[in-house]
XYZ file of N, CA and C in Angstrom:
678
model
N 30.988 13.979 -3.841
C 30.335 13.229 -4.290
C 29.330 13.108 -5.465
N 28.615 12.942 -6.682
C 27.267 13.064 -6.818
C 26.749 11.643 -6.474
N 25.385 12.357 -5.879
C 24.746 11.060 -5.704
C 22.724 10.998 -7.054
N 23.633 9.700 -7.288
C 21.960 9.105 -8.105
C 20.661 9.476 -7.300
N 20.070 10.231 -7.651
C 18.614 10.650 -7.039
C 17.886 10.241 -8.100
N 18.015 8.966 -8.684
C 16.607 8.142 -9.332
C 15.864 6.742 -8.869
N 16.893 6.766 -7.887
C 16.998 5.608 -7.178
C 15.467 5.885 -5.649
N 15.709 7.300 -5.872
C 14.220 7.953 -4.813
C 13.670 8.283 -5.525
N 13.631 8.654 -7.321
C 12.507 8.949 -7.301
C 11.248 7.864 -7.414
N 12.880 6.740 -8.475
C 11.433 5.677 -8.696
C 10.750 5.053 -7.266
N 11.796 5.785 -5.939
C 10.562 4.698 -4.858
C 9.257 5.204 -4.623
N 9.771 7.216 -3.992
C 8.163 8.017 -4.230
C 7.281 7.933 -5.084
N 7.979 7.787 -6.423
C 6.861 7.744 -7.458
C 6.106 5.582 -7.466
N 6.723 5.167 -6.795
C 6.509 3.152 -6.495
C 4.906 3.629 -5.209
N 6.181 4.263 -4.614
C 5.040 4.113 -2.729
C 3.828 5.601 -3.436
N 3.687 6.038 -4.237
C 2.636 7.403 -4.519
C 1.807 6.275 -5.874
N 2.600 5.766 -6.960
C 1.050 4.638 -7.759
C 0.580 3.507 -6.336
N 1.128 2.864 -5.415
C 0.462 1.810 -4.953
C -0.599 2.342 -4.254
N 0.071 4.130 -3.273
C -1.354 4.044 -2.637
C -2.848 4.359 -3.318
N -1.939 5.247 -4.404
C -3.402 5.756 -4.869
C -3.922 4.129 -5.476
N -3.469 3.230 -6.093
C -4.638 1.405 -6.313
C -5.029 1.129 -4.970
N -3.921 1.086 -3.902
C -4.528 0.329 -2.955
C -5.421 1.233 -2.286
N -6.587 2.453 -1.694
C -7.349 3.894 -2.391
C -8.353 2.899 -2.569
N -7.935 3.025 -3.821
C -9.167 1.929 -4.619
C -9.387 0.789 -5.031
N -8.957 0.268 -4.824
C -9.111 -1.622 -4.438
C -9.775 -1.835 -2.714
N -8.939 -0.882 -1.888
C -9.106 -1.236 -0.886
C -10.205 -0.769 0.567
N -10.903 0.444 -0.349
C -11.908 1.026 0.012
C -12.468 -0.091 -0.334
N -13.378 -0.573 -1.433
C -14.572 -1.794 -1.251
C -14.131 -2.028 -0.403
N -12.940 -3.987 -0.371
C -12.623 -4.527 0.449
C -12.185 -4.212 2.063
N -12.418 -3.242 2.515
C -12.458 -2.714 3.554
C -14.116 -2.716 4.221
N -14.885 -1.983 3.327
C -16.161 -1.798 3.642
C -17.271 -3.839 3.107
N -16.494 -4.042 2.211
C -17.073 -5.402 2.551
C -16.699 -6.035 3.327
N -15.656 -6.097 4.202
C -15.626 -6.827 5.594
C -16.032 -6.231 6.535
N -15.623 -5.128 6.303
C -16.386 -3.936 7.690
C -17.567 -4.282 7.772
N -18.878 -5.023 6.566
C -20.378 -5.394 6.708
C -20.801 -7.043 6.690
N -19.911 -8.182 6.333
C -19.603 -8.630 6.159
C -20.193 -9.775 7.413
N -21.491 -10.982 7.143
C -21.282 -11.301 8.509
C -20.940 -12.506 7.684
N -20.445 -13.075 6.876
C -20.210 -14.404 6.233
C -19.331 -15.684 6.947
N -19.292 -16.461 6.688
C -18.730 -17.532 7.751
C -16.886 -17.724 6.939
N -17.040 -17.088 5.675
C -15.622 -16.879 4.864
C -15.311 -15.745 5.116
N -15.360 -14.769 6.286
C -15.092 -13.622 6.458
C -13.851 -13.450 7.154
N -13.229 -14.639 7.811
C -11.904 -15.007 8.390
C -11.610 -15.507 7.440
N -11.775 -15.822 6.309
C -10.568 -16.461 5.488
C -10.150 -14.858 5.041
N -10.764 -14.409 4.272
C -10.504 -14.064 3.824
C -9.822 -12.162 4.438
N -9.957 -11.807 5.861
C -9.402 -11.666 6.647
C -7.497 -12.299 7.007
N -7.332 -13.612 6.836
C -6.222 -13.639 6.650
C -5.415 -13.283 5.784
N -6.275 -13.684 4.250
C -5.280 -14.053 3.432
C -4.868 -12.214 3.888
N -5.820 -10.943 3.105
C -5.675 -9.782 3.464
C -4.320 -9.500 4.782
N -4.264 -10.069 5.375
C -3.627 -9.684 6.877
C -1.923 -10.255 6.347
N -1.968 -11.132 5.333
C -1.492 -12.622 5.686
C 0.302 -11.743 5.151
N 0.462 -10.297 4.173
C 2.081 -10.304 3.829
C 2.343 -9.263 6.199
N 1.915 -9.391 7.058
C 1.870 -8.749 7.736
C 2.755 -9.417 8.727
N 2.926 -10.824 8.387
C 4.053 -11.817 8.864
C 4.658 -12.933 8.090
N 4.297 -12.851 6.976
C 4.751 -13.630 5.539
C 6.343 -12.665 5.944
N 7.504 -13.419 5.281
C 8.928 -13.298 4.922
C 8.708 -12.571 3.306
N 9.109 -10.842 3.522
C 9.098 -10.605 2.054
C 9.417 -11.584 1.020
N 10.517 -12.155 1.068
C 11.177 -12.379 0.401
C 10.134 -13.812 -0.117
N 9.215 -14.518 0.511
C 8.615 -15.228 0.585
C 7.744 -14.962 -0.836
N 6.798 -14.115 -0.482
C 5.835 -13.642 -0.581
C 6.471 -13.273 -1.834
N 7.545 -12.677 -2.485
C 8.957 -11.960 -3.396
C 8.648 -13.498 -4.135
N 9.218 -14.712 -3.180
C 9.486 -15.790 -4.412
C 8.167 -16.560 -5.256
N 7.199 -16.334 -4.042
C 5.460 -16.731 -5.627
C 5.175 -15.974 -6.439
N 5.717 -14.473 -5.971
C 5.128 -14.011 -7.285
C 6.266 -14.106 -8.313
N 7.922 -13.842 -7.696
C 7.977 -14.140 -8.944
C 8.077 -15.613 -10.738
N 7.677 -16.219 -9.144
C 6.778 -17.628 -9.823
C 5.382 -17.750 -10.977
N 5.451 -16.918 -10.414
C 3.678 -16.372 -10.946
C 3.656 -15.689 -12.194
N 4.629 -14.882 -12.327
C 4.538 -13.358 -13.303
C 5.445 -13.785 -13.957
N 6.635 -15.040 -13.725
C 7.635 -15.613 -15.299
C 6.532 -16.068 -16.260
N 7.593 -15.180 -17.027
C 7.223 -15.826 -19.024
C 6.700 -16.721 -18.224
N 7.967 -18.176 -18.013
C 7.943 -19.429 -18.085
C 6.586 -20.177 -17.300
N 6.497 -19.574 -16.734
C 4.922 -20.144 -16.091
C 4.203 -19.518 -15.601
N 2.374 -20.439 -16.063
C 1.340 -19.415 -15.579
C 0.830 -18.447 -15.806
N 0.427 -17.702 -15.071
C -0.076 -16.299 -14.869
C 1.069 -15.650 -16.038
N 2.499 -15.737 -15.589
C 2.598 -14.947 -15.971
C 3.127 -15.457 -18.682
N 3.386 -16.524 -17.819
C 3.187 -17.120 -19.413
C 1.500 -16.831 -20.832
N 1.125 -17.106 -19.459
C -0.057 -16.624 -20.501
C -0.026 -14.376 -21.162
N 0.759 -13.974 -19.879
C 0.044 -12.410 -20.409
C 1.841 -12.768 -21.349
N 2.662 -13.403 -21.553
C 3.588 -12.990 -22.770
C 2.988 -13.356 -23.571
N 2.372 -15.023 -23.471
C 2.193 -15.446 -25.051
C 0.566 -14.191 -25.499
N -0.409 -14.784 -25.251
C -1.311 -13.506 -25.756
C -0.959 -11.815 -25.412
N -1.105 -10.883 -24.847
C -0.444 -9.616 -24.601
C 0.812 -9.567 -25.008
N 1.900 -10.179 -24.693
C 2.709 -9.949 -25.449
C 3.601 -8.729 -23.692
N 3.234 -9.153 -22.785
C 3.137 -8.317 -21.364
C 4.030 -9.046 -20.516
N 5.643 -8.237 -19.992
C 6.901 -9.497 -18.830
C 6.058 -8.105 -17.875
N 6.485 -8.508 -17.156
C 6.038 -8.573 -15.277
C 7.290 -8.282 -14.688
N 7.612 -9.185 -15.040
C 9.383 -9.804 -13.622
C 10.472 -8.751 -14.387
N 11.149 -8.126 -13.689
C 12.208 -6.918 -13.465
C 11.604 -5.500 -14.296
N 10.354 -5.396 -14.184
C 9.794 -4.021 -14.607
C 9.256 -3.839 -13.365
N 8.756 -1.795 -13.528
C 8.375 -0.737 -12.822
C 6.878 -1.458 -12.607
N 6.056 -2.243 -13.403
C 5.118 -2.867 -13.835
C 4.386 -3.582 -12.771
N 5.753 -4.337 -12.548
C 5.734 -5.452 -11.904
C 6.176 -5.431 -10.053
N 6.581 -4.400 -10.183
C 6.729 -3.995 -8.545
C 5.293 -3.265 -7.744
N 5.023 -2.364 -8.751
C 3.584 -2.062 -8.711
C 2.873 -3.251 -8.037
N 2.244 -4.333 -8.443
C 1.630 -5.212 -8.459
C 2.151 -5.845 -7.138
N 3.559 -6.056 -7.263
C 4.232 -6.426 -5.958
C 3.718 -5.642 -4.288
N 4.514 -4.645 -4.765
C 3.556 -3.972 -3.935
C 2.390 -3.171 -3.200
N 1.743 -3.263 -3.781
C 0.149 -3.155 -3.821
C -0.128 -4.496 -2.780
N 0.173 -5.661 -3.899
C -0.143 -6.858 -2.611
C 0.358 -6.848 -0.863
N 1.300 -6.388 -1.275
C 2.285 -6.137 -0.116
C 1.873 -5.457 1.248
N 1.423 -4.662 0.344
C 0.903 -3.910 1.248
C -0.382 -3.354 1.398
N -1.632 -4.355 1.095
C -2.512 -4.728 1.262
C -3.281 -4.149 2.650
N -2.745 -5.302 3.606
C -3.130 -4.720 4.864
C -2.755 -3.490 5.407
N -2.071 -2.462 5.027
C -2.014 -1.439 5.546
C -3.127 -0.393 4.710
N -3.747 -0.614 4.275
C -4.613 0.430 3.843
C -6.448 0.112 3.869
N -6.666 -1.368 4.666
C -7.607 -1.804 5.037
C -7.878 -2.308 6.082
N -7.160 -2.428 7.640
C -7.477 -2.817 8.302
C -7.446 -1.563 9.223
N -7.128 -0.990 8.631
C -7.604 1.424 10.158
C -8.782 1.623 9.371
N -9.549 1.389 7.665
C -10.411 0.993 7.161
C -11.381 1.181 7.843
N -11.190 -0.064 7.152
C -12.336 -1.314 8.254
C -12.352 -1.034 9.604
N -10.765 -0.046 10.685
C -11.823 -0.578 11.953
C -12.397 0.462 11.926
N -12.211 1.976 11.008
C -12.551 3.098 11.732
C -14.433 2.711 10.753
N -15.152 1.330 9.800
C -15.705 1.550 9.180
C -17.003 0.716 10.362
N -16.322 -0.152 10.967
C -16.359 -0.579 12.180
C -17.144 -0.225 13.720
N -16.276 0.701 13.529
C -16.590 1.630 14.749
C -17.500 2.354 15.221
N -18.486 3.078 13.499
C -18.916 3.531 13.439
C -20.795 2.498 13.710
N -21.371 3.775 14.615
C -22.387 3.371 14.637
C -23.771 3.137 13.490
N -24.214 1.803 13.499
C -25.071 1.155 12.319
C -25.945 2.552 12.414
N -27.254 2.951 13.029
C -28.108 4.374 13.041
C -27.113 4.803 11.857
N -26.374 4.918 11.938
C -26.074 6.321 11.118
C -26.167 5.667 9.340
N -25.670 4.620 9.149
C -26.561 3.619 8.061
C -27.667 4.151 7.674
N -28.528 3.455 8.544
C -30.010 3.164 8.580
C -30.786 4.355 8.305
N -30.048 6.233 8.860
C -30.436 6.725 8.459
C -30.502 7.206 7.528
N -28.906 6.983 6.799
C -29.244 7.260 5.773
C -29.868 7.510 4.724
N -30.295 5.922 4.839
C -31.142 5.346 3.260
C -32.279 6.263 4.191
N -32.660 6.031 5.196
C -34.069 6.758 5.313
C -34.934 7.526 4.600
N -33.332 8.529 5.175
C -33.670 9.608 3.897
C -32.941 9.723 2.811
N -33.368 8.404 2.550
C -33.737 8.577 0.280
C -32.146 8.444 0.231
N -31.300 8.247 0.658
C -29.502 8.100 0.310
C -29.710 6.964 -0.434
N -28.614 6.955 -1.283
C -28.193 5.767 -2.713
C -27.003 5.295 -1.247
N -27.686 3.618 -1.632
C -25.376 2.853 -0.620
C -24.392 3.373 -1.199
N -24.109 4.414 -2.810
C -23.135 4.909 -2.967
C -23.049 6.332 -2.083
N -23.914 7.201 -2.493
C -24.121 8.346 -1.803
C -23.343 8.377 -0.189
N -24.355 6.715 0.281
C -24.457 6.903 1.879
C -22.803 6.738 2.529
N -21.946 5.724 1.385
C -20.656 5.933 1.516
C -20.140 6.242 1.576
N -19.469 7.531 0.432
C -18.959 8.120 -0.055
C -19.269 8.833 0.858
N -20.204 9.178 1.315
C -20.697 11.158 1.852
C -21.228 11.318 2.516
N -21.631 10.094 4.003
C -21.302 9.718 5.088
C -20.932 9.273 5.424
N -20.329 8.185 5.252
C -19.151 6.851 6.027
C -18.144 8.169 6.225
N -17.564 8.016 5.113
C -16.158 8.048 4.789
C -15.873 9.470 5.553
N -16.645 10.458 5.335
C -16.503 11.629 5.688
C -16.004 11.213 8.024
N -17.166 10.134 8.353
C -17.064 9.955 10.073
C -15.892 8.599 10.042
N -15.010 8.583 9.338
C -14.160 7.571 9.295
C -12.588 8.506 8.736
N -12.130 10.030 9.108
C -11.181 10.734 8.204
C -9.769 10.049 8.872
N -9.716 10.265 10.785
C -8.620 10.028 11.589
C -8.726 8.122 10.022
N -9.179 7.648 10.436
C -8.854 6.080 9.735
C -8.831 6.008 8.037
N -9.025 7.142 7.194
C -8.915 6.993 6.093
C -7.360 7.358 5.713
N -7.205 8.632 6.764
C -5.516 8.928 6.654
C -4.926 8.560 7.036
N -4.621 7.454 8.087
C -3.509 6.363 8.634
C -3.376 5.283 7.644
N -5.050 5.071 7.010
C -4.329 3.890 5.837
C -3.793 4.736 4.712
N -3.657 5.457 4.344
C -3.535 6.389 3.237
C -1.314 6.154 3.780
N -1.368 6.822 4.813
C -0.401 6.966 5.477
C 0.632 5.737 5.672
N 0.776 5.332 6.322
C 1.021 3.721 6.251
C 0.959 3.127 5.071
N 0.050 3.382 4.086
C 0.713 2.665 3.169
C 1.611 3.168 2.261
N 1.726 4.573 2.019
C 3.159 5.355 1.379
C 4.285 5.023 1.886
N 3.717 5.208 3.576
C 5.057 5.042 4.022
C 5.826 3.407 4.205
N 5.057 2.327 4.236
C 5.333 0.919 3.999
C 5.875 0.907 2.988
N 5.390 1.341 1.740
C 6.351 0.946 0.401
C 7.310 2.087 0.492
N 8.102 2.549 1.122
C 9.374 3.188 0.753
C 10.211 2.063 1.150
N 9.797 1.567 2.316
C 11.584 0.850 3.193
C 10.412 -0.481 1.890
N 10.595 -1.061 0.381
C 10.143 -2.264 0.701
C 11.538 -2.260 0.641
N 11.919 -3.966 0.896
C 13.594 -4.417 -0.233
C 13.447 -5.587 -0.332
N 13.106 -6.913 0.444
C 13.106 -8.123 -0.424
C 12.292 -8.722 -1.445
N 10.778 -8.070 -1.309
C 9.845 -8.800 -2.624
C 10.824 -8.237 -3.821
N 10.928 -6.957 -3.684
C 11.195 -5.500 -4.704
C 12.731 -6.461 -5.250
N 13.647 -7.199 -4.526
C 14.933 -7.372 -4.887
C 14.653 -8.755 -5.822
N 13.532 -9.485 -5.048
C 12.482 -10.684 -5.186
C 12.134 -10.446 -7.594
N 11.298 -9.553 -7.304
C 10.221 -9.537 -8.952
C 11.470 -8.073 -9.360
N 11.919 -7.661 -8.966
C 12.692 -6.212 -9.266
C 13.585 -6.165 -9.849
N 14.806 -6.268 -9.017
C 16.075 -6.959 -9.360
C 16.155 -5.612 -9.042
N 18.120 -4.989 -9.551
C 18.049 -3.602 -9.083
C 19.032 -3.150 -10.764
N 17.881 -2.869 -11.723
C 18.136 -2.296 -12.981
C 17.837 -0.778 -13.079
N 18.715 -0.253 -12.925
C 18.564 1.081 -12.874
C 17.686 2.114 -13.724
N 17.461 2.845 -13.131
C 16.083 3.726 -14.356
C 14.667 2.442 -14.245
N 14.900 1.571 -13.335
C 13.698 0.506 -13.709
C 13.242 0.403 -12.691
N 13.586 -0.597 -11.709
C 13.617 -1.254 -10.503
C 14.229 -0.787 -9.672
N 15.275 -0.608 -9.857
C 16.266 0.341 -8.412
C 15.775 1.805 -7.596
N 15.332 1.418 -6.967
C 14.144 1.930 -5.098
C 15.108 2.075 -4.526
N 15.356 3.597 -3.895
C 16.095 3.564 -2.809
C 16.708 2.447 -1.685
N 15.830 0.769 -1.304
C 16.087 0.697 -0.477
C 17.622 -0.435 -1.197
N 17.058 -0.496 -2.608
C 18.174 -1.362 -2.920
C 19.404 -0.736 -3.407
N 19.472 0.274 -3.299
C 19.924 1.793 -3.523
C 21.558 1.333 -2.677
N 20.549 1.188 -1.247
C 20.498 1.193 0.098
C 22.549 0.149 -0.363
N 21.484 -0.569 -0.504
C 22.557 -2.134 -0.113
C 23.147 -2.169 -0.518
N 23.052 -2.135 -2.223
C 24.180 -1.759 -3.242
C 25.466 -1.043 -3.374
N 25.282 0.037 -2.397
C 26.221 1.117 -1.415
C 26.842 0.309 0.136
N 25.730 -0.298 0.337
C 26.757 -0.704 1.532
C 27.295 -1.696 1.334
N 26.711 -2.448 -0.277
C 28.107 -3.936 0.340
C 29.642 -2.940 -0.384
N 29.705 -1.785 -1.495
C 30.661 -1.438 -2.330
C 31.083 -0.747 -1.034
N 30.600 -0.125 -0.388
C 31.327 -0.052 1.044
C 31.527 2.202 0.887
N 30.593 1.984 -0.153
C 30.234 3.500 -0.232
C 29.048 3.540 0.551
N 29.606 4.627 2.182
C 28.796 5.105 3.021
C 28.525 5.597 2.716
N 28.478 6.566 1.841
C 28.065 7.861 1.874
C 26.881 8.591 1.352
N 26.938 7.280 -0.115
C 25.921 7.399 -0.583
C 24.754 6.848 0.134
N 25.228 5.729 0.953
C 23.424 4.602 1.630
C 23.121 5.319 2.604
N 24.615 6.776 3.444
C 24.152 7.668 4.702
C 22.797 8.868 4.039
N 23.100 8.853 2.604
C 22.796 9.977 1.924
C 21.370 9.536 1.859
N 20.900 8.356 1.446
C 19.186 7.657 0.481
C 19.048 7.292 2.093
N 19.184 6.310 2.971
C 19.078 6.534 4.253
C 18.375 7.499 5.014
N 19.292 8.710 5.127
C 18.640 9.481 5.647
C 17.590 10.480 4.841
N 17.116 11.044 3.817
C 16.373 10.874 3.175
C 15.163 10.196 3.707
N 15.380 8.864 3.638
C 13.905 8.062 3.180
C 13.906 7.668 5.156
N 14.244 8.195 6.000
C 14.111 8.205 7.736
C 13.438 9.300 7.846
N 13.791 10.846 7.250
C 13.350 11.917 7.514
C 12.055 11.919 6.897
N 12.042 11.800 4.820
C 10.154 11.282 4.987
C 9.439 10.750 5.823
N 9.904 9.509 6.756
C 9.425 8.982 6.568
C 8.455 9.398 7.965
N 9.619 10.344 9.005
C 9.098 10.686 10.171
C 8.431 11.942 9.936
N 8.833 12.741 9.479
C 7.719 13.425 8.458
C 5.910 13.257 8.839
N 5.974 12.543 7.487
C 5.167 11.686 7.464
C 4.207 11.138 8.347
N 4.343 10.508 9.511
C 4.125 9.471 10.401
C 3.638 11.158 11.273
N 4.760 11.402 11.556
C 4.553 12.758 12.443
C 3.751 13.159 12.598
N 2.994 14.299 10.942
C 2.195 14.683 10.577
C 0.671 14.341 11.253
N 0.263 12.730 10.255
C -0.623 12.120 9.902
C -1.169 12.218 11.963
N -0.407 11.763 12.057
C -0.807 12.226 13.764
C -1.034 13.210 14.424
N -0.518 14.386 14.173
C -0.982 15.743 13.830
C -3.056 16.316 13.911
N -2.612 15.450 11.958
C -3.727 15.801 12.113
C -5.132 14.649 12.677
N -4.736 13.861 12.461
C -5.730 13.021 13.964
C -6.117 13.843 14.649
N -4.873 13.937 15.392
C -5.104 14.434 16.827
C -5.962 15.399 17.262
N -5.825 16.790 15.068
C -6.833 17.198 15.296
C -8.388 17.326 14.660
N -8.776 16.057 14.334
C -9.614 16.039 13.502
C -10.654 15.337 14.980
N -9.369 14.134 16.261
C -10.430 14.175 17.261
C -10.967 14.947 18.258
N -10.027 15.825 17.980
C -10.471 17.704 19.053
C -11.836 17.691 18.519
N -11.285 18.699 17.063
C -13.018 18.295 16.114
C -13.901 17.831 16.530
N -13.806 16.542 16.524
C -15.262 15.980 16.020
C -15.641 16.486 17.824
N -14.374 15.756 18.791
C -15.188 15.753 20.323
C -16.087 17.377 20.944
N -15.846 17.987 19.800
C -16.404 19.982 20.222
C -17.083 19.881 19.748
N -17.748 18.911 18.506
C -19.093 19.392 17.769
C -19.957 19.009 18.561
């Protein structure tokens, strides 16, 4: 029996794009939270962490309402720019970015908060700008945390189901990712195809996590050896 590889391709494409987007968003947000002393810091941290405890179907439902052409933001995009996000791949990316946000922000924030403040002050004393200090001094010292955030974001996106189903449905070649394909094949009693999709995600997820643990262990050993 031939296996349709399109859902796997869409899954890895979605995970890759989501990880890149969250790297761009997560770095400044994690830095802001790590250095903030604002009374509203806890509120922002709670909002960032909300996807960890909120059922994916709940988040998917509210995104469905927000992005739908019949409501608010989705209607504005449709009427002014002729952009429709519901049941499209870009809509999946937006949902995945929101749903995986804490998996990128938390490790990076933790890594930055663990650094001594003297490291940043020494860089400023030497005349480095805030930009250079962040990218050339702080980030190299939190490589394990940065790698963990990237890997967790990618691996977490691979297994998204409830949110993807709510805002993307199961359109072949458009929004039908591997997790949706597994559900569809199992529902149709086509367990061979479901097994193939499941096995691929299992092997890839395990391999990625194993690799990051090995790399982080080596990075820690190298730091201690200095």
